[in-house]
Structures are given as structure tokens and as C-alpha cells.
XYZ file of C-alpha atoms in Angstrom:
310
model
C 35.659 16.972 -4.764
C 35.396 18.837 -1.431
C 32.195 18.390 0.436
C 31.322 21.959 1.546
C 30.448 25.050 -0.519
C 32.521 28.210 0.364
C 32.472 29.846 3.686
C 29.953 32.636 2.022
C 27.482 30.147 1.347
C 27.048 27.601 4.039
C 25.389 24.080 3.074
C 22.237 22.992 3.925
C 19.001 25.236 3.913
C 18.880 28.438 5.627
C 15.803 31.219 6.058
C 15.286 33.257 3.039
C 16.875 36.909 3.221
C 14.556 39.293 4.765
C 14.165 42.503 6.654
C 13.720 40.492 10.546
C 17.164 38.477 9.869
C 20.346 40.115 10.457
C 23.586 40.534 8.359
C 25.701 37.033 9.628
C 22.167 35.396 11.238
C 22.601 32.598 8.961
C 21.744 28.745 9.848
C 25.906 27.900 10.091
C 26.404 30.506 12.245
C 23.435 29.902 15.000
C 25.226 28.564 18.629
C 26.963 25.244 18.305
C 24.113 23.752 20.939
C 21.404 24.667 18.912
C 22.667 23.782 15.679
C 23.124 19.927 16.884
C 20.292 19.665 18.854
C 18.670 21.026 15.389
C 20.352 18.831 13.526
C 19.598 15.771 15.771
C 15.398 16.122 15.983
C 15.305 16.557 12.135
C 17.512 13.436 11.458
C 15.136 11.951 13.498
C 12.359 12.285 12.336
C 13.802 11.912 8.685
C 15.062 8.674 9.464
C 11.380 7.380 10.768
C 9.481 8.493 8.130
C 12.354 6.744 5.650
C 11.842 3.448 6.990
C 8.729 3.537 7.838
C 7.200 4.553 4.392
C 9.501 2.374 2.438
C 9.120 -0.503 4.581
C 7.343 -2.958 2.753
C 10.176 -2.468 -0.176
C 12.443 -3.350 2.053
C 10.638 -6.531 2.656
C 10.361 -7.261 -1.013
C 14.404 -6.246 -1.356
C 15.421 -9.023 1.926
C 12.993 -12.077 -0.324
C 14.341 -10.974 -3.429
C 17.756 -11.147 -2.448
C 17.514 -14.843 -0.710
C 19.695 -17.016 -2.789
C 17.179 -20.168 -2.986
C 13.580 -18.782 -2.245
C 10.853 -21.213 -2.130
C 8.942 -21.767 -4.690
C 5.948 -19.656 -3.649
C 8.011 -16.725 -2.962
C 9.838 -15.843 -6.011
C 8.728 -12.571 -7.557
C 9.805 -11.422 -10.513
C 9.799 -7.905 -9.733
C 8.605 -5.640 -6.904
C 4.931 -4.979 -7.708
C 4.598 -8.898 -8.096
C 5.900 -9.380 -5.039
C 3.813 -6.984 -2.953
C 0.765 -7.686 -4.186
C 1.410 -11.638 -4.012
C 2.573 -11.185 -0.328
C -0.778 -9.588 0.663
C -3.196 -11.787 -1.406
C -1.415 -15.059 0.226
C -0.293 -14.177 3.838
C -1.920 -10.790 4.817
C -2.020 -7.248 4.432
C 0.237 -6.630 7.053
C 2.467 -9.310 6.087
C 5.282 -6.973 4.785
C 4.707 -4.551 8.202
C 6.411 -7.278 9.911
C 9.228 -5.885 12.005
C 8.659 -2.421 11.196
C 8.390 -1.652 15.138
C 12.181 -2.843 15.951
C 13.716 -0.613 12.533
C 11.631 2.372 14.052
C 13.418 2.344 17.637
C 16.741 1.613 15.570
C 15.684 4.840 12.759
C 15.199 7.501 15.407
C 18.693 7.765 17.390
C 20.342 6.020 14.592
C 19.111 9.188 12.392
C 20.062 11.698 14.955
C 23.555 10.921 15.414
C 24.003 10.402 11.721
C 22.809 13.833 10.189
C 24.708 15.402 13.203
C 27.980 13.909 12.543
C 27.433 14.567 8.572
C 27.049 18.586 9.031
C 29.597 18.681 11.796
C 32.035 16.326 9.796
C 31.219 17.604 6.530
C 34.944 18.873 5.083
C 36.070 15.052 5.547
C 35.076 12.474 4.634
C 34.739 10.206 7.919
C 30.950 10.863 8.103
C 31.011 8.084 5.544
C 32.052 5.837 8.942
C 28.571 6.348 9.728
C 25.995 3.602 9.677
C 22.641 5.604 9.034
C 20.371 2.413 9.527
C 19.189 0.280 12.550
C 21.875 -1.506 15.178
C 23.016 -4.533 13.893
C 20.594 -6.526 16.184
C 17.856 -4.822 15.007
C 18.504 -5.596 11.335
C 19.080 -9.445 11.927
C 15.961 -9.613 14.056
C 14.145 -7.439 11.391
C 15.342 -9.304 8.296
C 14.682 -12.980 10.013
C 11.055 -11.706 10.398
C 10.935 -10.506 6.767
C 11.978 -14.054 4.583
C 9.356 -15.958 3.475
C 7.851 -18.664 6.134
C 9.493 -17.003 9.197
C 8.990 -18.556 12.401
C 8.953 -15.706 14.225
C 6.045 -13.441 15.501
C 7.389 -10.858 17.292
C 10.564 -8.923 18.188
C 11.069 -10.722 21.314
C 10.461 -14.179 20.449
C 13.388 -13.275 17.444
C 15.792 -11.717 19.718
C 14.914 -15.019 22.811
C 15.519 -17.841 19.860
C 17.924 -16.226 17.992
C 19.765 -15.786 21.273
C 19.339 -19.571 22.910
C 19.882 -21.225 19.646
C 22.503 -19.602 17.942
C 24.116 -17.514 20.746
C 24.477 -14.069 20.852
C 27.024 -13.636 18.368
C 24.693 -14.103 15.583
C 23.483 -10.532 16.239
C 27.378 -9.731 14.615
C 27.888 -12.531 12.042
C 27.141 -9.746 9.763
C 29.062 -6.886 11.154
C 32.350 -6.935 9.311
C 30.195 -6.846 5.895
C 27.873 -3.919 7.366
C 31.152 -1.577 7.791
C 32.576 -3.337 4.406
C 29.378 -2.219 2.927
C 28.454 1.346 4.864
C 32.285 3.094 3.874
C 31.701 3.222 -0.428
C 27.834 3.807 0.112
C 27.767 6.392 2.285
C 31.243 7.588 0.375
C 28.655 7.587 -2.465
C 25.831 8.692 -1.154
C 27.559 11.887 0.127
C 29.105 13.059 -2.606
C 26.564 12.411 -5.355
C 24.223 14.620 -2.864
C 27.076 17.118 -2.535
C 27.735 17.375 -6.283
C 23.831 17.299 -7.315
C 23.260 20.071 -4.736
C 26.115 22.432 -6.470
C 24.946 22.304 -9.686
C 21.089 22.132 -9.235
C 20.938 24.327 -5.924
C 24.398 26.142 -5.654
C 23.095 28.928 -3.392
C 22.055 25.541 -1.219
C 18.666 27.466 0.236
C 16.274 24.986 0.191
C 14.863 24.038 -2.671
C 12.738 20.735 -1.760
C 13.012 19.982 -5.334
C 16.659 19.425 -5.119
C 16.414 18.182 -1.770
C 14.306 15.214 -3.134
C 15.761 14.556 -7.072
C 19.856 14.391 -5.552
C 18.674 12.979 -2.395
C 16.912 9.937 -4.919
C 20.067 10.112 -7.550
C 22.645 9.678 -4.697
C 20.501 6.828 -3.103
C 19.913 4.482 -6.757
C 23.694 5.382 -7.130
C 25.112 3.920 -4.099
C 22.062 0.901 -3.487
C 23.173 -0.292 -7.138
C 27.121 -0.449 -6.647
C 26.987 -2.290 -3.000
C 24.137 -4.604 -3.810
C 27.395 -7.227 -3.693
C 28.048 -6.924 0.097
C 24.123 -6.345 1.065
C 22.989 -9.630 -0.524
C 26.187 -11.045 1.544
C 24.788 -9.544 4.740
C 21.655 -10.268 3.860
C 23.160 -14.243 4.187
C 24.874 -13.948 6.793
C 21.737 -12.312 8.659
C 19.154 -14.858 7.856
C 21.526 -17.626 7.407
C 19.428 -19.792 4.741
C 19.087 -23.317 6.072
C 17.957 -24.488 2.459
C 20.970 -22.545 0.499
C 23.355 -23.663 3.437
C 22.028 -27.700 3.219
C 22.629 -27.472 -1.006
C 26.115 -27.166 -0.315
C 26.497 -29.128 2.429
C 27.592 -26.565 5.105
C 27.068 -27.436 8.246
C 26.187 -25.359 10.946
C 26.291 -21.322 10.707
C 27.671 -19.231 8.213
C 30.456 -16.722 9.054
C 32.473 -13.972 8.046
C 32.361 -11.963 4.727
C 34.616 -13.818 2.574
C 32.735 -17.514 3.631
C 29.383 -14.965 2.533
C 31.135 -13.743 -0.564
C 32.073 -17.421 -1.085
C 28.823 -19.225 -0.709
C 27.087 -16.418 -2.265
C 29.415 -17.392 -5.764
C 28.639 -21.374 -5.348
C 24.535 -20.920 -6.038
C 24.342 -18.220 -8.336
C 27.864 -17.090 -9.924
C 28.381 -13.607 -10.682
C 24.782 -12.779 -11.119
C 24.046 -14.284 -7.437
C 25.701 -11.015 -5.932
C 22.993 -8.937 -7.624
C 19.881 -10.514 -6.927
C 17.270 -8.137 -5.596
C 18.708 -4.856 -7.407
C 15.733 -3.720 -8.687
C 13.675 -3.860 -5.026
C 16.774 -2.653 -3.211
C 17.158 0.485 -6.126
C 13.789 1.071 -5.666
C 13.868 1.009 -2.043
C 16.548 3.383 -2.004
C 15.134 6.219 -4.341
C 12.441 7.605 -2.477
C 14.095 6.569 0.704
C 17.002 8.994 0.344
C 14.240 11.148 -0.954
C 12.085 11.074 2.060
C 15.021 11.114 4.228
C 16.954 14.557 2.370
C 13.952 16.264 1.828
C 12.029 16.093 5.560
C 15.393 16.763 7.249
C 16.133 19.514 5.362
C 12.787 20.933 6.341
C 12.689 19.985 9.493
C 16.165 21.800 9.609
C 15.159 25.168 7.538
C 12.187 24.717 9.380
C 13.636 24.814 13.391
C 16.480 27.232 12.071
C 14.197 29.681 10.696
C 12.056 29.692 14.128
C 15.520 30.477 16.379
C 16.415 33.307 13.842
C 12.616 35.165 14.312
C 12.785 34.510 18.529
C 16.310 36.283 18.315
C 15.586 38.488 16.417
C 12.680 39.535 18.031
C 14.592 40.067 21.226
């Protein structure tokens, strides 16, 4: 399935037709420099909104993916987990590590959506990562874990670098890339497929962006959960889980992670936290797409109005 529309109906929202807009002055006909800036600003805002609003659920997901969780950190549902964390560890505990996520989300999503728009006619956009850098991801997940000894981003970075070396921040690199390709392929293809059916004219339609974004995120998240579980294990290096298998040192490599997950949990182990992952991704991608499409529409309309007023 092609990810782009016919030339007469360019993808993405455009300003509604009206007397103030000259024929042919649709979104994609903007100068390339202005269009790129629009994509990047809209993408950065969308990324920050997505990750900050849904961060508490992301914290729950990380804990629910633990292969041998502490008895005090065993949860049956996302709601139960959030309630228990707040009551036993404090109101702000689910937000620990959010600052490093915000630092990575803005620039990452600016590039993410800019590349998506520029390369929509090919599938090479599936190689772009819409999350944080690998260093930020490792720090974030270690700070999210139960009984995490890290109180700040800097202390986490310094401790990990001193005790495990700089390579610790890249143990999940291969797994992360392997997960990104199918995740983004499923995500974008599902989003574009739904847009073709519920918003064929590709107008600014908040409902269609929210619905398509939520469904696309849920499908992609469920399908790639096994790789996400392996990534979490590589990032957090669960001492209890590794010790139970007499694994000394630190776990590295995607194949080793797959083997360890299977030894500890069998096939069901690859889907630990799938509920939290889907619950996180549905509103997360809905927020990202709706905010992105709104700002793209708003900024484009403003630029077109300025052009036609000259």
C-alpha cells in the first residue's frame, strides 16, 4: 500500500478552501524551507506532549515488564499499579525520570515527523526513531524501576558510566533498531490506511487523527511487545532475574536477551506488560498525531494568510 495520496489530494491537513487562499496554495506547495520548519515545530510540540502526558503509564509498563519483580512491585493492572505506586512511594514517583524524556522527545520528534513528511513516498521513514536517545532510554527505565537507587538523571548517568562503562547505554541498541523497523512500519501504514478510509480528502479532522493514531499505536505496540521486553531487560539489567540463572556480569546482545526472557518466563514472558504498553501507546500516538496535525494546520494556515495578504 502506498503511503502517499494522489497529487490532487496531498497528505496531511491543509487550510479549508476559502476566498483568501489562491488556487494551488495548499500545504505541500509551501516553500520547502517553511514546510520543513513547520513539520519540525509541530513534531517537537507533539513529541513533548505525548511523552509528558503519558509518562506515568510508561513507568508502569517498565515495571510490569520485569521478569522477576519484587513482591511489592507485582501489579495486575495499570490502574492498580499507579494507585499502589502513589500510595506507597509518593505522588511524584511515577514521574521520576521525566526530565530526561522531555529533553529527548522534542528534538527527536522534530526530526521524526520531518523525515516522515519528506520521505512518505518510500518506506525508509520506518528507520527513524521517534523516542529518546539510547542514553536517555537507559536512564529513564532505570529510574522507573522499583527501589531504583537513582535520585536524579545525573547520578544515574555517573553511576552507570562508572560501574558498567559507557557501553551500558548501548546494550539495547540492536534490539531497539530491530524493534523500530516493524513498529514504525506497522504504525505508519496503519495510520495512512485508516486516514484513506475515514479522511480520504486529507482535511484537518481532529477525530480522524485521534482515532487513526490510537489504533495505529495499539496495533504496533502489541505486535512489537516481545522486542520491547528484551529491550527493557537489557536496559535495566535486573539483578534478581540474572542471578537466578547464574548469569554473572551484565547481559548484552539481542539473542542473549531473547534466551534469558524465554528461560525465565517461557513464551508468555515475551508479552509481559503488553496491557500497559498498549494502554500507553493508544493515547500516546493519538496525542502525538492530533497535536502534530493541529500545529501543522495552524502554522500552514498562518503562512498562507500572510502570503495572500501581500
